[in-house]
Amino acid sequence: MTMAATVKYDEVEAGQEIPAVEYPVHRVDLVRYAGASGDFNPIHWNERYAKAVGLPDVIAHGMYTMAQGGRFVTEWAGDPSAVVDFGVRFSSMVVVPDDDAGATIRISGVVEEKLEDKRVVVVLTAKSGDARVLSKARAVVQLS
Amino acid sequence: MALNRDFVGRTYESSAPYEVSRVKIREFAAAIGERNPVCHDRDAAVAAGHPDLVAPPTFPIVFSLSSTGGALADPGLGLDFSMVVHGEQRFEYDRPIYAGDELVCTSTITEIRSVGRNEFLTLRSDVSTTSGESVCRTYNTIVERGGAA
């Protein structure tokens, strides 16, 4: 297995916090993600449709939010191949208005546990405004 | 409308292998803002010890759902797509996905349950190469809002 993570297992402690990063989200990001992922559900780009099915506005793909969590972990570890397990529950919607501000997803993390084989459990907190948009967000990361 | 519980345990095979291309990995990485060179530059990936470009951790969503699209679209299941939101998702890896992989997906509806007014359906997809090497498992729970009302 490749060991390219820039974070060393021996230098990480349980309870260690990973500083928050803010990820802006605009409508164009959702359109780009729709194209890249193949998920063209109109609730992610069509305000008229989203409101007709009872949503407050266009919402981000849950997978877009999860991908920002993945990016947070891989940027911390320095290696996109270091994530060996990653799971989330989508607990609230990221509403993305059609304006210059868009929405913001704020993600922070904690090293919850050190496992064997130089692996650690990272638990994420992801919020948009006051709403927690991911819960039970947990990644197992292979460090070096 | 309540989902048809007879679908629990049904298994679906992808109709054709999914070929993981460098172009798609780059496009997906760019769409999620992943800038690590091992997702974009083959030389950087090889220098880091990989056979080719590395797919970001959430990449399997690109092919794992399309392999089960037929199942969820079956009128017998009773799923109203306009009311569907994503409930939970998990990826469990045996090894990273690389450009050049040819992947097949076997997906099983493992659970359908009601929570309040909503219906929850969970799919597990076992992803392996065409030569039979296990690569990852994905677990996807969708929520049909108001389905159990």
PDB file of N, CA, C and O in Angstrom, chain B residues 32-92:
ATOM      1  N   ILE B  32     -15.344  19.082  -7.017  1.00  0.00           N
ATOM      2  CA  ILE B  32     -15.441  19.120  -5.547  1.00  0.00           C
ATOM      3  C   ILE B  32     -14.330  19.965  -4.928  1.00  0.00           C
ATOM      4  O   ILE B  32     -14.251  20.089  -3.708  1.00  0.00           O
ATOM      5  N   GLY B  33     -13.439  20.523  -5.765  1.00  0.00           N
ATOM      6  CA  GLY B  33     -12.385  21.397  -5.249  1.00  0.00           C
ATOM      7  C   GLY B  33     -11.160  20.644  -4.747  1.00  0.00           C
ATOM      8  O   GLY B  33     -10.319  21.232  -4.054  1.00  0.00           O
ATOM      9  N   GLU B  34     -11.057  19.360  -5.082  1.00  0.00           N
ATOM     10  CA  GLU B  34      -9.882  18.575  -4.654  1.00  0.00           C
ATOM     11  C   GLU B  34      -8.718  18.887  -5.586  1.00  0.00           C
ATOM     12  O   GLU B  34      -8.763  18.567  -6.767  1.00  0.00           O
ATOM     13  N   ARG B  35      -7.697  19.507  -5.031  1.00  0.00           N
ATOM     14  CA  ARG B  35      -6.597  19.994  -5.859  1.00  0.00           C
ATOM     15  C   ARG B  35      -5.329  19.157  -5.764  1.00  0.00           C
ATOM     16  O   ARG B  35      -4.325  19.474  -6.397  1.00  0.00           O
ATOM     17  N   ASN B  36      -5.345  18.099  -4.957  1.00  0.00           N
ATOM     18  CA  ASN B  36      -4.126  17.298  -4.795  1.00  0.00           C
ATOM     19  C   ASN B  36      -3.651  16.788  -6.158  1.00  0.00           C
ATOM     20  O   ASN B  36      -4.437  16.226  -6.922  1.00  0.00           O
ATOM     21  N   PRO B  37      -2.359  16.949  -6.467  1.00  0.00           N
ATOM     22  CA  PRO B  37      -1.860  16.560  -7.800  1.00  0.00           C
ATOM     23  C   PRO B  37      -2.090  15.086  -8.139  1.00  0.00           C
ATOM     24  O   PRO B  37      -2.177  14.752  -9.322  1.00  0.00           O
ATOM     25  N   VAL B  38      -2.198  14.197  -7.153  1.00  0.00           N
ATOM     26  CA  VAL B  38      -2.371  12.778  -7.489  1.00  0.00           C
ATOM     27  C   VAL B  38      -3.735  12.512  -8.137  1.00  0.00           C
ATOM     28  O   VAL B  38      -3.945  11.446  -8.713  1.00  0.00           O
ATOM     29  N   CYS B  39      -4.658  13.514  -8.054  1.00  0.00           N
ATOM     30  CA  CYS B  39      -5.957  13.390  -8.726  1.00  0.00           C
ATOM     31  C   CYS B  39      -5.938  14.036 -10.119  1.00  0.00           C
ATOM     32  O   CYS B  39      -6.926  13.933 -10.855  1.00  0.00           O
ATOM     33  N   HIS B  40      -4.860  14.730 -10.456  1.00  0.00           N
ATOM     34  CA  HIS B  40      -4.846  15.508 -11.697  1.00  0.00           C
ATOM     35  C   HIS B  40      -3.671  15.191 -12.617  1.00  0.00           C
ATOM     36  O   HIS B  40      -3.785  15.278 -13.831  1.00  0.00           O
ATOM     37  N   ASP B  41      -2.526  14.835 -12.033  1.00  0.00           N
ATOM     38  CA  ASP B  41      -1.283  14.736 -12.796  1.00  0.00           C
ATOM     39  C   ASP B  41      -0.732  13.309 -12.651  1.00  0.00           C
ATOM     40  O   ASP B  41      -0.358  12.890 -11.554  1.00  0.00           O
ATOM     41  N   ARG B  42      -0.695  12.593 -13.777  1.00  0.00           N
ATOM     42  CA  ARG B  42      -0.300  11.193 -13.702  1.00  0.00           C
ATOM     43  C   ARG B  42       1.127  11.043 -13.163  1.00  0.00           C
ATOM     44  O   ARG B  42       1.404  10.131 -12.373  1.00  0.00           O
ATOM     45  N   ASP B  43       2.026  11.927 -13.566  1.00  0.00           N
ATOM     46  CA  ASP B  43       3.414  11.821 -13.087  1.00  0.00           C
ATOM     47  C   ASP B  43       3.479  11.977 -11.568  1.00  0.00           C
ATOM     48  O   ASP B  43       4.227  11.263 -10.893  1.00  0.00           O
ATOM     49  N   ALA B  44       2.674  12.907 -11.042  1.00  0.00           N
ATOM     50  CA  ALA B  44       2.650  13.106  -9.582  1.00  0.00           C
ATOM     51  C   ALA B  44       2.094  11.872  -8.889  1.00  0.00           C
ATOM     52  O   ALA B  44       2.585  11.465  -7.823  1.00  0.00           O
ATOM     53  N   ALA B  45       1.066  11.261  -9.491  1.00  0.00           N
ATOM     54  CA  ALA B  45       0.474  10.061  -8.896  1.00  0.00           C
ATOM     55  C   ALA B  45       1.494   8.925  -8.877  1.00  0.00           C
ATOM     56  O   ALA B  45       1.655   8.230  -7.865  1.00  0.00           O
ATOM     57  N   VAL B  46       2.190   8.749  -9.988  1.00  0.00           N
ATOM     58  CA  VAL B  46       3.183   7.670 -10.073  1.00  0.00           C
ATOM     59  C   VAL B  46       4.334   7.937  -9.097  1.00  0.00           C
ATOM     60  O   VAL B  46       4.809   7.025  -8.405  1.00  0.00           O
ATOM     61  N   ALA B  47       4.740   9.207  -9.008  1.00  0.00           N
ATOM     62  CA  ALA B  47       5.829   9.558  -8.077  1.00  0.00           C
ATOM     63  C   ALA B  47       5.446   9.258  -6.635  1.00  0.00           C
ATOM     64  O   ALA B  47       6.303   8.967  -5.795  1.00  0.00           O
ATOM     65  N   ALA B  48       4.124   9.320  -6.333  1.00  0.00           N
ATOM     66  CA  ALA B  48       3.652   9.025  -4.969  1.00  0.00           C
ATOM     67  C   ALA B  48       3.417   7.532  -4.765  1.00  0.00           C
ATOM     68  O   ALA B  48       2.937   7.120  -3.704  1.00  0.00           O
ATOM     69  N   GLY B  49       3.723   6.736  -5.797  1.00  0.00           N
ATOM     70  CA  GLY B  49       3.634   5.286  -5.634  1.00  0.00           C
ATOM     71  C   GLY B  49       2.356   4.660  -6.166  1.00  0.00           C
ATOM     72  O   GLY B  49       2.108   3.472  -5.956  1.00  0.00           O
ATOM     73  N   HIS B  50       1.532   5.456  -6.869  1.00  0.00           N
ATOM     74  CA  HIS B  50       0.277   4.926  -7.412  1.00  0.00           C
ATOM     75  C   HIS B  50       0.473   4.494  -8.867  1.00  0.00           C
ATOM     76  O   HIS B  50       1.332   5.029  -9.568  1.00  0.00           O
ATOM     77  N   PRO B  51      -0.365   3.561  -9.341  1.00  0.00           N
ATOM     78  CA  PRO B  51      -0.241   3.150 -10.748  1.00  0.00           C
ATOM     79  C   PRO B  51      -0.739   4.217 -11.719  1.00  0.00           C
ATOM     80  O   PRO B  51      -0.323   4.251 -12.878  1.00  0.00           O
ATOM     81  N   ASP B  52      -1.649   5.085 -11.265  1.00  0.00           N
ATOM     82  CA  ASP B  52      -2.229   6.110 -12.154  1.00  0.00           C
ATOM     83  C   ASP B  52      -2.963   7.106 -11.254  1.00  0.00           C
ATOM     84  O   ASP B  52      -2.852   7.037 -10.023  1.00  0.00           O
ATOM     85  N   LEU B  53      -3.766   8.012 -11.850  1.00  0.00           N
ATOM     86  CA  LEU B  53      -4.503   8.998 -11.052  1.00  0.00           C
ATOM     87  C   LEU B  53      -5.360   8.318  -9.992  1.00  0.00           C
ATOM     88  O   LEU B  53      -5.940   7.259 -10.223  1.00  0.00           O
ATOM     89  N   VAL B  54      -5.464   8.970  -8.826  1.00  0.00           N
ATOM     90  CA  VAL B  54      -6.251   8.464  -7.697  1.00  0.00           C
ATOM     91  C   VAL B  54      -7.611   9.162  -7.690  1.00  0.00           C
ATOM     92  O   VAL B  54      -7.683  10.389  -7.798  1.00  0.00           O
ATOM     93  N   ALA B  55      -8.688   8.388  -7.557  1.00  0.00           N
ATOM     94  CA  ALA B  55     -10.028   8.981  -7.459  1.00  0.00           C
ATOM     95  C   ALA B  55     -10.283   9.453  -6.030  1.00  0.00           C
ATOM     96  O   ALA B  55      -9.901   8.782  -5.077  1.00  0.00           O
ATOM     97  N   PRO B  56     -10.939  10.620  -5.850  1.00  0.00           N
ATOM     98  CA  PRO B  56     -11.292  11.082  -4.497  1.00  0.00           C
ATOM     99  C   PRO B  56     -12.230  10.076  -3.805  1.00  0.00           C
ATOM    100  O   PRO B  56     -12.906   9.288  -4.479  1.00  0.00           O
ATOM    101  N   PRO B  57     -12.287  10.126  -2.464  1.00  0.00           N
ATOM    102  CA  PRO B  57     -13.028   9.097  -1.719  1.00  0.00           C
ATOM    103  C   PRO B  57     -14.505   8.949  -2.096  1.00  0.00           C
ATOM    104  O   PRO B  57     -15.050   7.864  -2.002  1.00  0.00           O
ATOM    105  N   THR B  58     -15.155  10.032  -2.523  1.00  0.00           N
ATOM    106  CA  THR B  58     -16.592   9.931  -2.819  1.00  0.00           C
ATOM    107  C   THR B  58     -16.866   9.632  -4.299  1.00  0.00           C
ATOM    108  O   THR B  58     -18.019   9.633  -4.735  1.00  0.00           O
ATOM    109  N   PHE B  59     -15.826   9.355  -5.079  1.00  0.00           N
ATOM    110  CA  PHE B  59     -15.973   9.124  -6.523  1.00  0.00           C
ATOM    111  C   PHE B  59     -16.951   8.007  -6.892  1.00  0.00           C
ATOM    112  O   PHE B  59     -17.652   8.116  -7.924  1.00  0.00           O
ATOM    113  N   PRO B  60     -17.049   6.907  -6.112  1.00  0.00           N
ATOM    114  CA  PRO B  60     -17.920   5.802  -6.564  1.00  0.00           C
ATOM    115  C   PRO B  60     -19.377   6.189  -6.775  1.00  0.00           C
ATOM    116  O   PRO B  60     -20.109   5.462  -7.424  1.00  0.00           O
ATOM    117  N   ILE B  61     -19.809   7.348  -6.258  1.00  0.00           N
ATOM    118  CA  ILE B  61     -21.190   7.772  -6.474  1.00  0.00           C
ATOM    119  C   ILE B  61     -21.454   7.959  -7.974  1.00  0.00           C
ATOM    120  O   ILE B  61     -22.596   7.850  -8.430  1.00  0.00           O
ATOM    121  N   VAL B  62     -20.391   8.209  -8.749  1.00  0.00           N
ATOM    122  CA  VAL B  62     -20.530   8.428 -10.193  1.00  0.00           C
ATOM    123  C   VAL B  62     -21.117   7.191 -10.889  1.00  0.00           C
ATOM    124  O   VAL B  62     -21.912   7.321 -11.809  1.00  0.00           O
ATOM    125  N   PHE B  63     -20.723   6.000 -10.424  1.00  0.00           N
ATOM    126  CA  PHE B  63     -21.181   4.799 -11.131  1.00  0.00           C
ATOM    127  C   PHE B  63     -22.056   3.886 -10.278  1.00  0.00           C
ATOM    128  O   PHE B  63     -22.806   3.077 -10.812  1.00  0.00           O
ATOM    129  N   SER B  64     -21.990   4.009  -8.939  1.00  0.00           N
ATOM    130  CA  SER B  64     -22.691   3.027  -8.110  1.00  0.00           C
ATOM    131  C   SER B  64     -24.206   3.202  -8.180  1.00  0.00           C
ATOM    132  O   SER B  64     -24.954   2.231  -8.118  1.00  0.00           O
ATOM    133  N   LEU B  65     -24.674   4.451  -8.340  1.00  0.00           N
ATOM    134  CA  LEU B  65     -26.125   4.646  -8.394  1.00  0.00           C
ATOM    135  C   LEU B  65     -26.699   4.298  -9.757  1.00  0.00           C
ATOM    136  O   LEU B  65     -27.779   3.736  -9.854  1.00  0.00           O
ATOM    137  N   SER B  66     -25.942   4.598 -10.823  1.00  0.00           N
ATOM    138  CA  SER B  66     -26.476   4.302 -12.150  1.00  0.00           C
ATOM    139  C   SER B  66     -26.666   2.803 -12.324  1.00  0.00           C
ATOM    140  O   SER B  66     -27.551   2.357 -13.048  1.00  0.00           O
ATOM    141  N   SER B  67     -25.853   2.009 -11.604  1.00  0.00           N
ATOM    142  CA  SER B  67     -25.998   0.561 -11.750  1.00  0.00           C
ATOM    143  C   SER B  67     -27.285   0.074 -11.106  1.00  0.00           C
ATOM    144  O   SER B  67     -27.748  -1.022 -11.380  1.00  0.00           O
ATOM    145  N   THR B  68     -27.879   0.884 -10.226  1.00  0.00           N
ATOM    146  CA  THR B  68     -29.118   0.464  -9.561  1.00  0.00           C
ATOM    147  C   THR B  68     -30.291   1.334  -9.987  1.00  0.00           C
ATOM    148  O   THR B  68     -31.384   1.175  -9.470  1.00  0.00           O
ATOM    149  N   GLY B  69     -30.046   2.247 -10.928  1.00  0.00           N
ATOM    150  CA  GLY B  69     -31.113   3.145 -11.363  1.00  0.00           C
ATOM    151  C   GLY B  69     -32.342   2.374 -11.813  1.00  0.00           C
ATOM    152  O   GLY B  69     -33.477   2.760 -11.526  1.00  0.00           O
ATOM    153  N   GLY B  70     -32.106   1.259 -12.504  1.00  0.00           N
ATOM    154  CA  GLY B  70     -33.214   0.446 -12.986  1.00  0.00           C
ATOM    155  C   GLY B  70     -34.062  -0.069 -11.847  1.00  0.00           C
ATOM    156  O   GLY B  70     -35.302  -0.075 -11.927  1.00  0.00           O
ATOM    157  N   ALA B  71     -33.409  -0.475 -10.760  1.00  0.00           N
ATOM    158  CA  ALA B  71     -34.134  -1.023  -9.616  1.00  0.00           C
ATOM    159  C   ALA B  71     -35.041   0.040  -9.003  1.00  0.00           C
ATOM    160  O   ALA B  71     -36.218  -0.203  -8.735  1.00  0.00           O
ATOM    161  N   LEU B  72     -34.475   1.242  -8.800  1.00  0.00           N
ATOM    162  CA  LEU B  72     -35.249   2.285  -8.126  1.00  0.00           C
ATOM    163  C   LEU B  72     -36.354   2.824  -9.030  1.00  0.00           C
ATOM    164  O   LEU B  72     -37.331   3.388  -8.548  1.00  0.00           O
ATOM    165  N   ALA B  73     -36.182   2.678 -10.350  1.00  0.00           N
ATOM    166  CA  ALA B  73     -37.179   3.183 -11.295  1.00  0.00           C
ATOM    167  C   ALA B  73     -38.284   2.159 -11.560  1.00  0.00           C
ATOM    168  O   ALA B  73     -39.265   2.479 -12.228  1.00  0.00           O
ATOM    169  N   ASP B  74     -38.143   0.952 -11.038  1.00  0.00           N
ATOM    170  CA  ASP B  74     -39.166  -0.078 -11.237  1.00  0.00           C
ATOM    171  C   ASP B  74     -40.490   0.398 -10.621  1.00  0.00           C
ATOM    172  O   ASP B  74     -40.556   0.677  -9.417  1.00  0.00           O
ATOM    173  N   PRO B  75     -41.557   0.531 -11.435  1.00  0.00           N
ATOM    174  CA  PRO B  75     -42.835   1.035 -10.897  1.00  0.00           C
ATOM    175  C   PRO B  75     -43.341   0.188  -9.723  1.00  0.00           C
ATOM    176  O   PRO B  75     -44.047   0.694  -8.841  1.00  0.00           O
ATOM    177  N   GLY B  76     -42.950  -1.084  -9.683  1.00  0.00           N
ATOM    178  CA  GLY B  76     -43.395  -1.972  -8.616  1.00  0.00           C
ATOM    179  C   GLY B  76     -42.884  -1.578  -7.244  1.00  0.00           C
ATOM    180  O   GLY B  76     -43.459  -1.942  -6.218  1.00  0.00           O
ATOM    181  N   LEU B  77     -41.748  -0.817  -7.209  1.00  0.00           N
ATOM    182  CA  LEU B  77     -41.192  -0.378  -5.928  1.00  0.00           C
ATOM    183  C   LEU B  77     -42.033   0.745  -5.333  1.00  0.00           C
ATOM    184  O   LEU B  77     -42.169   0.861  -4.123  1.00  0.00           O
ATOM    185  N   GLY B  78     -42.595   1.604  -6.195  1.00  0.00           N
ATOM    186  CA  GLY B  78     -43.473   2.682  -5.726  1.00  0.00           C
ATOM    187  C   GLY B  78     -42.726   3.913  -5.238  1.00  0.00           C
ATOM    188  O   GLY B  78     -43.224   4.657  -4.392  1.00  0.00           O
ATOM    189  N   LEU B  79     -41.519   4.150  -5.766  1.00  0.00           N
ATOM    190  CA  LEU B  79     -40.708   5.284  -5.305  1.00  0.00           C
ATOM    191  C   LEU B  79     -41.041   6.542  -6.109  1.00  0.00           C
ATOM    192  O   LEU B  79     -41.002   6.525  -7.341  1.00  0.00           O
ATOM    193  N   ASP B  80     -41.369   7.633  -5.404  1.00  0.00           N
ATOM    194  CA  ASP B  80     -41.617   8.925  -6.052  1.00  0.00           C
ATOM    195  C   ASP B  80     -40.308   9.728  -6.026  1.00  0.00           C
ATOM    196  O   ASP B  80     -39.940  10.304  -5.002  1.00  0.00           O
ATOM    197  N   PHE B  81     -39.604   9.727  -7.169  1.00  0.00           N
ATOM    198  CA  PHE B  81     -38.281  10.360  -7.230  1.00  0.00           C
ATOM    199  C   PHE B  81     -38.314  11.836  -6.847  1.00  0.00           C
ATOM    200  O   PHE B  81     -37.339  12.368  -6.329  1.00  0.00           O
ATOM    201  N   SER B  82     -39.447  12.517  -7.109  1.00  0.00           N
ATOM    202  CA  SER B  82     -39.491  13.956  -6.830  1.00  0.00           C
ATOM    203  C   SER B  82     -39.417  14.228  -5.328  1.00  0.00           C
ATOM    204  O   SER B  82     -39.125  15.343  -4.917  1.00  0.00           O
ATOM    205  N   MET B  83     -39.663  13.207  -4.502  1.00  0.00           N
ATOM    206  CA  MET B  83     -39.643  13.408  -3.054  1.00  0.00           C
ATOM    207  C   MET B  83     -38.384  12.823  -2.406  1.00  0.00           C
ATOM    208  O   MET B  83     -38.288  12.754  -1.178  1.00  0.00           O
ATOM    209  N   VAL B  84     -37.424  12.395  -3.223  1.00  0.00           N
ATOM    210  CA  VAL B  84     -36.252  11.694  -2.681  1.00  0.00           C
ATOM    211  C   VAL B  84     -35.147  12.679  -2.283  1.00  0.00           C
ATOM    212  O   VAL B  84     -34.803  13.585  -3.052  1.00  0.00           O
ATOM    213  N   VAL B  85     -34.634  12.521  -1.076  1.00  0.00           N
ATOM    214  CA  VAL B  85     -33.396  13.193  -0.662  1.00  0.00           C
ATOM    215  C   VAL B  85     -32.449  12.113  -0.127  1.00  0.00           C
ATOM    216  O   VAL B  85     -32.861  10.989   0.154  1.00  0.00           O
ATOM    217  N   HIS B  86     -31.180  12.496  -0.010  1.00  0.00           N
ATOM    218  CA  HIS B  86     -30.160  11.549   0.415  1.00  0.00           C
ATOM    219  C   HIS B  86     -30.137  11.495   1.947  1.00  0.00           C
ATOM    220  O   HIS B  86     -30.107  12.534   2.593  1.00  0.00           O
ATOM    221  N   GLY B  87     -30.168  10.302   2.515  1.00  0.00           N
ATOM    222  CA  GLY B  87     -30.184  10.171   3.967  1.00  0.00           C
ATOM    223  C   GLY B  87     -28.821   9.895   4.567  1.00  0.00           C
ATOM    224  O   GLY B  87     -28.361  10.602   5.470  1.00  0.00           O
ATOM    225  N   GLU B  88     -28.178   8.851   4.082  1.00  0.00           N
ATOM    226  CA  GLU B  88     -26.862   8.464   4.607  1.00  0.00           C
ATOM    227  C   GLU B  88     -26.016   7.917   3.464  1.00  0.00           C
ATOM    228  O   GLU B  88     -26.545   7.411   2.479  1.00  0.00           O
ATOM    229  N   GLN B  89     -24.694   7.995   3.639  1.00  0.00           N
ATOM    230  CA  GLN B  89     -23.788   7.446   2.636  1.00  0.00           C
ATOM    231  C   GLN B  89     -22.492   7.025   3.319  1.00  0.00           C
ATOM    232  O   GLN B  89     -22.003   7.709   4.225  1.00  0.00           O
ATOM    233  N   ARG B  90     -21.971   5.894   2.856  1.00  0.00           N
ATOM    234  CA  ARG B  90     -20.679   5.431   3.386  1.00  0.00           C
ATOM    235  C   ARG B  90     -19.899   4.740   2.281  1.00  0.00           C
ATOM    236  O   ARG B  90     -20.491   4.058   1.435  1.00  0.00           O
ATOM    237  N   PHE B  91     -18.575   4.926   2.307  1.00  0.00           N
ATOM    238  CA  PHE B  91     -17.654   4.233   1.394  1.00  0.00           C
ATOM    239  C   PHE B  91     -16.622   3.509   2.242  1.00  0.00           C
ATOM    240  O   PHE B  91     -16.018   4.113   3.139  1.00  0.00           O
ATOM    241  N   GLU B  92     -16.429   2.250   1.923  1.00  0.00           N
ATOM    242  CA  GLU B  92     -15.476   1.429   2.685  1.00  0.00           C
ATOM    243  C   GLU B  92     -14.500   0.818   1.670  1.00  0.00           C
ATOM    244  O   GLU B  92     -14.926   0.050   0.800  1.00  0.00           O
TER     245      GLU B  92
END
